[in-house]
């Protein structure tokens, strides 16, 4: 079945919230107000994946000036508590990936790949330097007794361990540039930790980048 990626519309909100509740049962879901704010400040950055009239995934992004933040900045601060009102297309050169979700029964069927391609195409079209995001360490809870978040991330990056989120993102051309402790709240899988990942736009990046 063909999966098409397009800009999110208000009529998609109910499906996005449904997916959010399925993926993150222990966390607050997206709200109509937040999703409306995303479309108001940066409509091109809000994508959904659709198959046979069913919304099977979504990706939410905003543009930031990285110098306003640090490797340890939390998801809440990067996203203005999920409202994206800190979107800065005038000064920013970084497309920040705030969210990618795929309906559970559609995972492993190429939906995430299509959403990441759509985000990369957006970065290239806007002439931005890079994409950065926090990759929640979804498998870290299985190793927290023996490994620090940094050690776990190094082992995933080297291929010694596989992580449901980070390993996929590394396969999409991202590299790890740091680890953010306490990046997330209410996430029993990552215990709040995330790897900071980056993809550089080859049309813009210089060797110094």
PDB file of C-alpha atoms in Angstrom:
ATOM      1  CA  UNK A   1       0.000   0.000   0.000  1.00  0.00           C
ATOM      2  CA  UNK A   2       1.325   3.452  -0.897  1.00  0.00           C
ATOM      3  CA  UNK A   3       2.198   5.777   1.971  1.00  0.00           C
ATOM      4  CA  UNK A   4       1.941   9.480   1.105  1.00  0.00           C
ATOM      5  CA  UNK A   5       3.473  12.263   3.191  1.00  0.00           C
ATOM      6  CA  UNK A   6       1.735  15.638   3.196  1.00  0.00           C
ATOM      7  CA  UNK A   7       1.263  18.730   5.334  1.00  0.00           C
ATOM      8  CA  UNK A   8      -0.879  18.234   8.422  1.00  0.00           C
ATOM      9  CA  UNK A   9      -4.388  19.678   8.430  1.00  0.00           C
ATOM     10  CA  UNK A  10      -6.753  20.404  11.347  1.00  0.00           C
ATOM     11  CA  UNK A  11      -8.858  17.430  10.288  1.00  0.00           C
ATOM     12  CA  UNK A  12      -5.857  15.205  11.138  1.00  0.00           C
ATOM     13  CA  UNK A  13      -5.672  16.279  14.792  1.00  0.00           C
ATOM     14  CA  UNK A  14      -7.894  13.530  16.194  1.00  0.00           C
ATOM     15  CA  UNK A  15      -5.819  10.828  14.488  1.00  0.00           C
ATOM     16  CA  UNK A  16      -2.543  12.362  15.677  1.00  0.00           C
ATOM     17  CA  UNK A  17      -3.815  12.493  19.260  1.00  0.00           C
ATOM     18  CA  UNK A  18      -4.961   8.866  18.976  1.00  0.00           C
ATOM     19  CA  UNK A  19      -1.489   7.796  17.821  1.00  0.00           C
ATOM     20  CA  UNK A  20       0.121   9.847  20.588  1.00  0.00           C
ATOM     21  CA  UNK A  21      -1.928   8.078  23.252  1.00  0.00           C
ATOM     22  CA  UNK A  22      -1.044   4.673  21.790  1.00  0.00           C
ATOM     23  CA  UNK A  23       2.696   5.401  21.615  1.00  0.00           C
ATOM     24  CA  UNK A  24       3.056   7.230  24.937  1.00  0.00           C
ATOM     25  CA  UNK A  25       0.417   5.824  27.324  1.00  0.00           C
ATOM     26  CA  UNK A  26       2.290   7.190  30.357  1.00  0.00           C
ATOM     27  CA  UNK A  27       2.707  10.734  28.994  1.00  0.00           C
ATOM     28  CA  UNK A  28       0.326  13.586  28.186  1.00  0.00           C
ATOM     29  CA  UNK A  29      -0.786  13.417  24.550  1.00  0.00           C
ATOM     30  CA  UNK A  30      -0.689  16.239  22.033  1.00  0.00           C
ATOM     31  CA  UNK A  31      -3.670  18.578  22.298  1.00  0.00           C
ATOM     32  CA  UNK A  32      -5.767  20.361  19.684  1.00  0.00           C
ATOM     33  CA  UNK A  33      -4.367  23.644  20.967  1.00  0.00           C
ATOM     34  CA  UNK A  34      -0.746  22.584  20.551  1.00  0.00           C
ATOM     35  CA  UNK A  35      -1.294  21.130  17.078  1.00  0.00           C
ATOM     36  CA  UNK A  36      -3.142  24.301  16.027  1.00  0.00           C
ATOM     37  CA  UNK A  37      -0.199  26.361  17.275  1.00  0.00           C
ATOM     38  CA  UNK A  38       2.212  24.251  15.209  1.00  0.00           C
ATOM     39  CA  UNK A  39       0.226  24.942  12.045  1.00  0.00           C
ATOM     40  CA  UNK A  40      -0.003  28.625  12.862  1.00  0.00           C
ATOM     41  CA  UNK A  41       3.730  29.190  13.385  1.00  0.00           C
ATOM     42  CA  UNK A  42       5.227  26.680  10.902  1.00  0.00           C
ATOM     43  CA  UNK A  43       2.738  24.806   8.717  1.00  0.00           C
ATOM     44  CA  UNK A  44       5.409  23.393   6.386  1.00  0.00           C
ATOM     45  CA  UNK A  45       7.097  21.664   9.321  1.00  0.00           C
ATOM     46  CA  UNK A  46       4.093  19.567  10.327  1.00  0.00           C
ATOM     47  CA  UNK A  47       3.756  16.359   8.316  1.00  0.00           C
ATOM     48  CA  UNK A  48       1.490  13.342   8.351  1.00  0.00           C
ATOM     49  CA  UNK A  49       1.818   9.983   6.617  1.00  0.00           C
ATOM     50  CA  UNK A  50      -1.399   8.686   5.071  1.00  0.00           C
ATOM     51  CA  UNK A  51      -2.290   5.273   3.676  1.00  0.00           C
ATOM     52  CA  UNK A  52      -5.717   4.566   2.218  1.00  0.00           C
ATOM     53  CA  UNK A  53      -7.221   7.601   4.021  1.00  0.00           C
ATOM     54  CA  UNK A  54      -5.772   6.462   7.376  1.00  0.00           C
ATOM     55  CA  UNK A  55      -3.243   8.648   9.197  1.00  0.00           C
ATOM     56  CA  UNK A  56      -0.454   6.209  10.061  1.00  0.00           C
ATOM     57  CA  UNK A  57       2.240   8.602  11.277  1.00  0.00           C
ATOM     58  CA  UNK A  58       3.275  12.192  11.897  1.00  0.00           C
ATOM     59  CA  UNK A  59       6.370  14.361  12.165  1.00  0.00           C
ATOM     60  CA  UNK A  60       6.525  17.747  13.876  1.00  0.00           C
ATOM     61  CA  UNK A  61       9.378  20.236  13.448  1.00  0.00           C
ATOM     62  CA  UNK A  62      10.373  23.823  14.131  1.00  0.00           C
ATOM     63  CA  UNK A  63      13.355  26.015  13.275  1.00  0.00           C
ATOM     64  CA  UNK A  64      15.669  27.133  16.082  1.00  0.00           C
ATOM     65  CA  UNK A  65      18.864  29.111  16.525  1.00  0.00           C
ATOM     66  CA  UNK A  66      21.000  26.439  18.167  1.00  0.00           C
ATOM     67  CA  UNK A  67      23.087  29.006  20.048  1.00  0.00           C
ATOM     68  CA  UNK A  68      19.997  29.775  22.141  1.00  0.00           C
ATOM     69  CA  UNK A  69      20.124  26.235  23.552  1.00  0.00           C
ATOM     70  CA  UNK A  70      22.630  23.593  24.686  1.00  0.00           C
ATOM     71  CA  UNK A  71      23.158  19.857  24.531  1.00  0.00           C
ATOM     72  CA  UNK A  72      21.409  19.519  27.883  1.00  0.00           C
ATOM     73  CA  UNK A  73      18.278  21.487  26.947  1.00  0.00           C
ATOM     74  CA  UNK A  74      15.077  19.573  27.621  1.00  0.00           C
ATOM     75  CA  UNK A  75      12.380  18.751  25.098  1.00  0.00           C
ATOM     76  CA  UNK A  76      10.037  21.130  26.898  1.00  0.00           C
ATOM     77  CA  UNK A  77      12.444  24.049  26.416  1.00  0.00           C
ATOM     78  CA  UNK A  78      13.251  23.185  22.795  1.00  0.00           C
ATOM     79  CA  UNK A  79       9.537  23.150  21.955  1.00  0.00           C
ATOM     80  CA  UNK A  80       8.109  25.858  24.241  1.00  0.00           C
ATOM     81  CA  UNK A  81       6.293  23.166  26.229  1.00  0.00           C
ATOM     82  CA  UNK A  82       5.028  21.650  22.996  1.00  0.00           C
ATOM     83  CA  UNK A  83       3.567  24.858  21.519  1.00  0.00           C
ATOM     84  CA  UNK A  84       6.469  25.767  19.128  1.00  0.00           C
ATOM     85  CA  UNK A  85       6.035  29.508  19.754  1.00  0.00           C
ATOM     86  CA  UNK A  86       9.842  29.748  19.909  1.00  0.00           C
ATOM     87  CA  UNK A  87      10.011  28.894  16.172  1.00  0.00           C
ATOM     88  CA  UNK A  88      12.707  31.241  14.788  1.00  0.00           C
ATOM     89  CA  UNK A  89      12.889  31.155  10.972  1.00  0.00           C
ATOM     90  CA  UNK A  90      14.668  34.517  10.793  1.00  0.00           C
ATOM     91  CA  UNK A  91      17.766  33.638  12.822  1.00  0.00           C
ATOM     92  CA  UNK A  92      17.612  29.838  12.950  1.00  0.00           C
ATOM     93  CA  UNK A  93      19.540  27.458  10.700  1.00  0.00           C
ATOM     94  CA  UNK A  94      18.575  24.225  12.471  1.00  0.00           C
ATOM     95  CA  UNK A  95      15.423  22.233  11.749  1.00  0.00           C
ATOM     96  CA  UNK A  96      14.587  20.711  15.109  1.00  0.00           C
ATOM     97  CA  UNK A  97      12.747  17.404  15.029  1.00  0.00           C
ATOM     98  CA  UNK A  98      10.314  17.595  17.920  1.00  0.00           C
ATOM     99  CA  UNK A  99       8.368  14.421  17.198  1.00  0.00           C
ATOM    100  CA  UNK A 100       8.030  11.432  14.904  1.00  0.00           C
ATOM    101  CA  UNK A 101       5.337   8.857  15.623  1.00  0.00           C
ATOM    102  CA  UNK A 102       4.102   5.828  13.689  1.00  0.00           C
ATOM    103  CA  UNK A 103       0.878   3.991  14.485  1.00  0.00           C
ATOM    104  CA  UNK A 104       1.962   0.795  16.354  1.00  0.00           C
ATOM    105  CA  UNK A 105       0.459  -1.647  13.854  1.00  0.00           C
ATOM    106  CA  UNK A 106       2.218   0.216  11.024  1.00  0.00           C
ATOM    107  CA  UNK A 107       5.701   0.188  12.504  1.00  0.00           C
ATOM    108  CA  UNK A 108       8.284  -1.640  10.405  1.00  0.00           C
ATOM    109  CA  UNK A 109       6.447  -0.889   7.155  1.00  0.00           C
ATOM    110  CA  UNK A 110       8.483   2.081   5.943  1.00  0.00           C
ATOM    111  CA  UNK A 111       6.319   4.853   7.394  1.00  0.00           C
ATOM    112  CA  UNK A 112       9.088   6.299   9.560  1.00  0.00           C
ATOM    113  CA  UNK A 113      11.461   6.245   6.607  1.00  0.00           C
ATOM    114  CA  UNK A 114       9.006   8.250   4.505  1.00  0.00           C
ATOM    115  CA  UNK A 115       8.518  10.823   7.279  1.00  0.00           C
ATOM    116  CA  UNK A 116      12.262  11.269   7.689  1.00  0.00           C
ATOM    117  CA  UNK A 117      12.611  11.701   3.939  1.00  0.00           C
ATOM    118  CA  UNK A 118       9.914  14.371   4.047  1.00  0.00           C
ATOM    119  CA  UNK A 119      11.719  16.206   6.836  1.00  0.00           C
ATOM    120  CA  UNK A 120      15.027  16.018   4.967  1.00  0.00           C
ATOM    121  CA  UNK A 121      13.402  17.374   1.809  1.00  0.00           C
ATOM    122  CA  UNK A 122      12.036  20.270   3.854  1.00  0.00           C
ATOM    123  CA  UNK A 123      15.491  21.050   5.273  1.00  0.00           C
ATOM    124  CA  UNK A 124      16.964  21.059   1.779  1.00  0.00           C
ATOM    125  CA  UNK A 125      14.162  23.163   0.308  1.00  0.00           C
ATOM    126  CA  UNK A 126      14.525  25.797   3.009  1.00  0.00           C
ATOM    127  CA  UNK A 127      18.326  25.831   2.690  1.00  0.00           C
ATOM    128  CA  UNK A 128      18.869  25.057   6.370  1.00  0.00           C
ATOM    129  CA  UNK A 129      22.206  23.836   7.653  1.00  0.00           C
ATOM    130  CA  UNK A 130      21.042  20.756   9.498  1.00  0.00           C
ATOM    131  CA  UNK A 131      18.445  18.685  11.294  1.00  0.00           C
ATOM    132  CA  UNK A 132      18.938  18.022  14.974  1.00  0.00           C
ATOM    133  CA  UNK A 133      16.748  16.127  17.407  1.00  0.00           C
ATOM    134  CA  UNK A 134      16.707  14.314  20.703  1.00  0.00           C
ATOM    135  CA  UNK A 135      16.541  10.561  20.108  1.00  0.00           C
ATOM    136  CA  UNK A 136      14.893   9.116  23.191  1.00  0.00           C
ATOM    137  CA  UNK A 137      16.831   6.088  24.389  1.00  0.00           C
ATOM    138  CA  UNK A 138      13.840   3.765  24.248  1.00  0.00           C
ATOM    139  CA  UNK A 139      15.797   0.658  25.242  1.00  0.00           C
ATOM    140  CA  UNK A 140      17.844   2.214  28.007  1.00  0.00           C
ATOM    141  CA  UNK A 141      15.664   0.917  30.857  1.00  0.00           C
ATOM    142  CA  UNK A 142      16.898  -2.596  30.090  1.00  0.00           C
ATOM    143  CA  UNK A 143      20.527  -1.569  30.725  1.00  0.00           C
ATOM    144  CA  UNK A 144      20.226   1.241  33.278  1.00  0.00           C
ATOM    145  CA  UNK A 145      21.534  -0.943  36.108  1.00  0.00           C
ATOM    146  CA  UNK A 146      24.879  -1.467  34.378  1.00  0.00           C
ATOM    147  CA  UNK A 147      25.364   1.388  31.891  1.00  0.00           C
ATOM    148  CA  UNK A 148      25.235   5.168  32.064  1.00  0.00           C
ATOM    149  CA  UNK A 149      23.184   6.902  29.344  1.00  0.00           C
ATOM    150  CA  UNK A 150      26.450   7.907  27.663  1.00  0.00           C
ATOM    151  CA  UNK A 151      27.878   4.367  27.718  1.00  0.00           C
ATOM    152  CA  UNK A 152      24.602   2.950  26.410  1.00  0.00           C
ATOM    153  CA  UNK A 153      24.560   5.500  23.574  1.00  0.00           C
ATOM    154  CA  UNK A 154      28.150   4.669  22.616  1.00  0.00           C
ATOM    155  CA  UNK A 155      27.313   0.962  22.411  1.00  0.00           C
ATOM    156  CA  UNK A 156      24.257   1.618  20.258  1.00  0.00           C
ATOM    157  CA  UNK A 157      26.250   3.929  17.977  1.00  0.00           C
ATOM    158  CA  UNK A 158      28.960   1.277  17.588  1.00  0.00           C
ATOM    159  CA  UNK A 159      26.424  -1.426  16.815  1.00  0.00           C
ATOM    160  CA  UNK A 160      27.046  -3.455  19.972  1.00  0.00           C
ATOM    161  CA  UNK A 161      23.478  -2.809  21.140  1.00  0.00           C
ATOM    162  CA  UNK A 162      20.266  -2.040  19.269  1.00  0.00           C
ATOM    163  CA  UNK A 163      17.849   0.661  20.399  1.00  0.00           C
ATOM    164  CA  UNK A 164      14.312   0.884  18.932  1.00  0.00           C
ATOM    165  CA  UNK A 165      14.619   4.630  18.319  1.00  0.00           C
ATOM    166  CA  UNK A 166      18.280   5.550  18.038  1.00  0.00           C
ATOM    167  CA  UNK A 167      19.337   2.606  15.844  1.00  0.00           C
ATOM    168  CA  UNK A 168      16.674   3.531  13.296  1.00  0.00           C
ATOM    169  CA  UNK A 169      17.762   7.170  13.250  1.00  0.00           C
ATOM    170  CA  UNK A 170      21.396   6.216  12.787  1.00  0.00           C
ATOM    171  CA  UNK A 171      20.312   4.123   9.795  1.00  0.00           C
ATOM    172  CA  UNK A 172      18.752   7.294   8.321  1.00  0.00           C
ATOM    173  CA  UNK A 173      22.119   9.057   8.189  1.00  0.00           C
ATOM    174  CA  UNK A 174      22.160  10.768  11.586  1.00  0.00           C
ATOM    175  CA  UNK A 175      25.174  10.831  13.896  1.00  0.00           C
ATOM    176  CA  UNK A 176      25.287  11.228  17.673  1.00  0.00           C
ATOM    177  CA  UNK A 177      26.785  14.508  18.890  1.00  0.00           C
ATOM    178  CA  UNK A 178      25.899  14.304  22.579  1.00  0.00           C
ATOM    179  CA  UNK A 179      23.623  12.943  25.284  1.00  0.00           C
ATOM    180  CA  UNK A 180      20.924  14.968  27.044  1.00  0.00           C
ATOM    181  CA  UNK A 181      20.075  13.747  30.512  1.00  0.00           C
ATOM    182  CA  UNK A 182      16.569  14.562  31.706  1.00  0.00           C
ATOM    183  CA  UNK A 183      15.470  15.444  28.159  1.00  0.00           C
ATOM    184  CA  UNK A 184      11.991  13.986  28.681  1.00  0.00           C
ATOM    185  CA  UNK A 185       9.489  13.622  31.486  1.00  0.00           C
ATOM    186  CA  UNK A 186       7.167  10.684  32.119  1.00  0.00           C
ATOM    187  CA  UNK A 187       9.101   8.222  29.915  1.00  0.00           C
ATOM    188  CA  UNK A 188       9.782   4.935  31.719  1.00  0.00           C
ATOM    189  CA  UNK A 189      11.632   3.446  28.722  1.00  0.00           C
ATOM    190  CA  UNK A 190      14.344   6.089  28.323  1.00  0.00           C
ATOM    191  CA  UNK A 191      14.247   7.162  31.989  1.00  0.00           C
ATOM    192  CA  UNK A 192      14.223  10.679  30.536  1.00  0.00           C
ATOM    193  CA  UNK A 193      17.460  10.437  28.550  1.00  0.00           C
ATOM    194  CA  UNK A 194      18.072  11.099  24.853  1.00  0.00           C
ATOM    195  CA  UNK A 195      20.931  11.099  22.378  1.00  0.00           C
ATOM    196  CA  UNK A 196      21.369  14.389  20.530  1.00  0.00           C
ATOM    197  CA  UNK A 197      21.558  13.530  16.826  1.00  0.00           C
ATOM    198  CA  UNK A 198      22.407  15.519  13.715  1.00  0.00           C
ATOM    199  CA  UNK A 199      22.101  15.321   9.934  1.00  0.00           C
ATOM    200  CA  UNK A 200      24.027  17.930   7.942  1.00  0.00           C
ATOM    201  CA  UNK A 201      22.606  19.294   4.694  1.00  0.00           C
ATOM    202  CA  UNK A 202      25.345  18.529   2.113  1.00  0.00           C
ATOM    203  CA  UNK A 203      24.200  21.436  -0.050  1.00  0.00           C
ATOM    204  CA  UNK A 204      24.950  23.918   2.740  1.00  0.00           C
ATOM    205  CA  UNK A 205      27.438  22.395   5.192  1.00  0.00           C
ATOM    206  CA  UNK A 206      31.129  23.246   5.032  1.00  0.00           C
ATOM    207  CA  UNK A 207      34.041  21.065   6.207  1.00  0.00           C
ATOM    208  CA  UNK A 208      34.068  23.106   9.453  1.00  0.00           C
ATOM    209  CA  UNK A 209      30.465  22.054  10.084  1.00  0.00           C
TER     210      UNK A 209
END
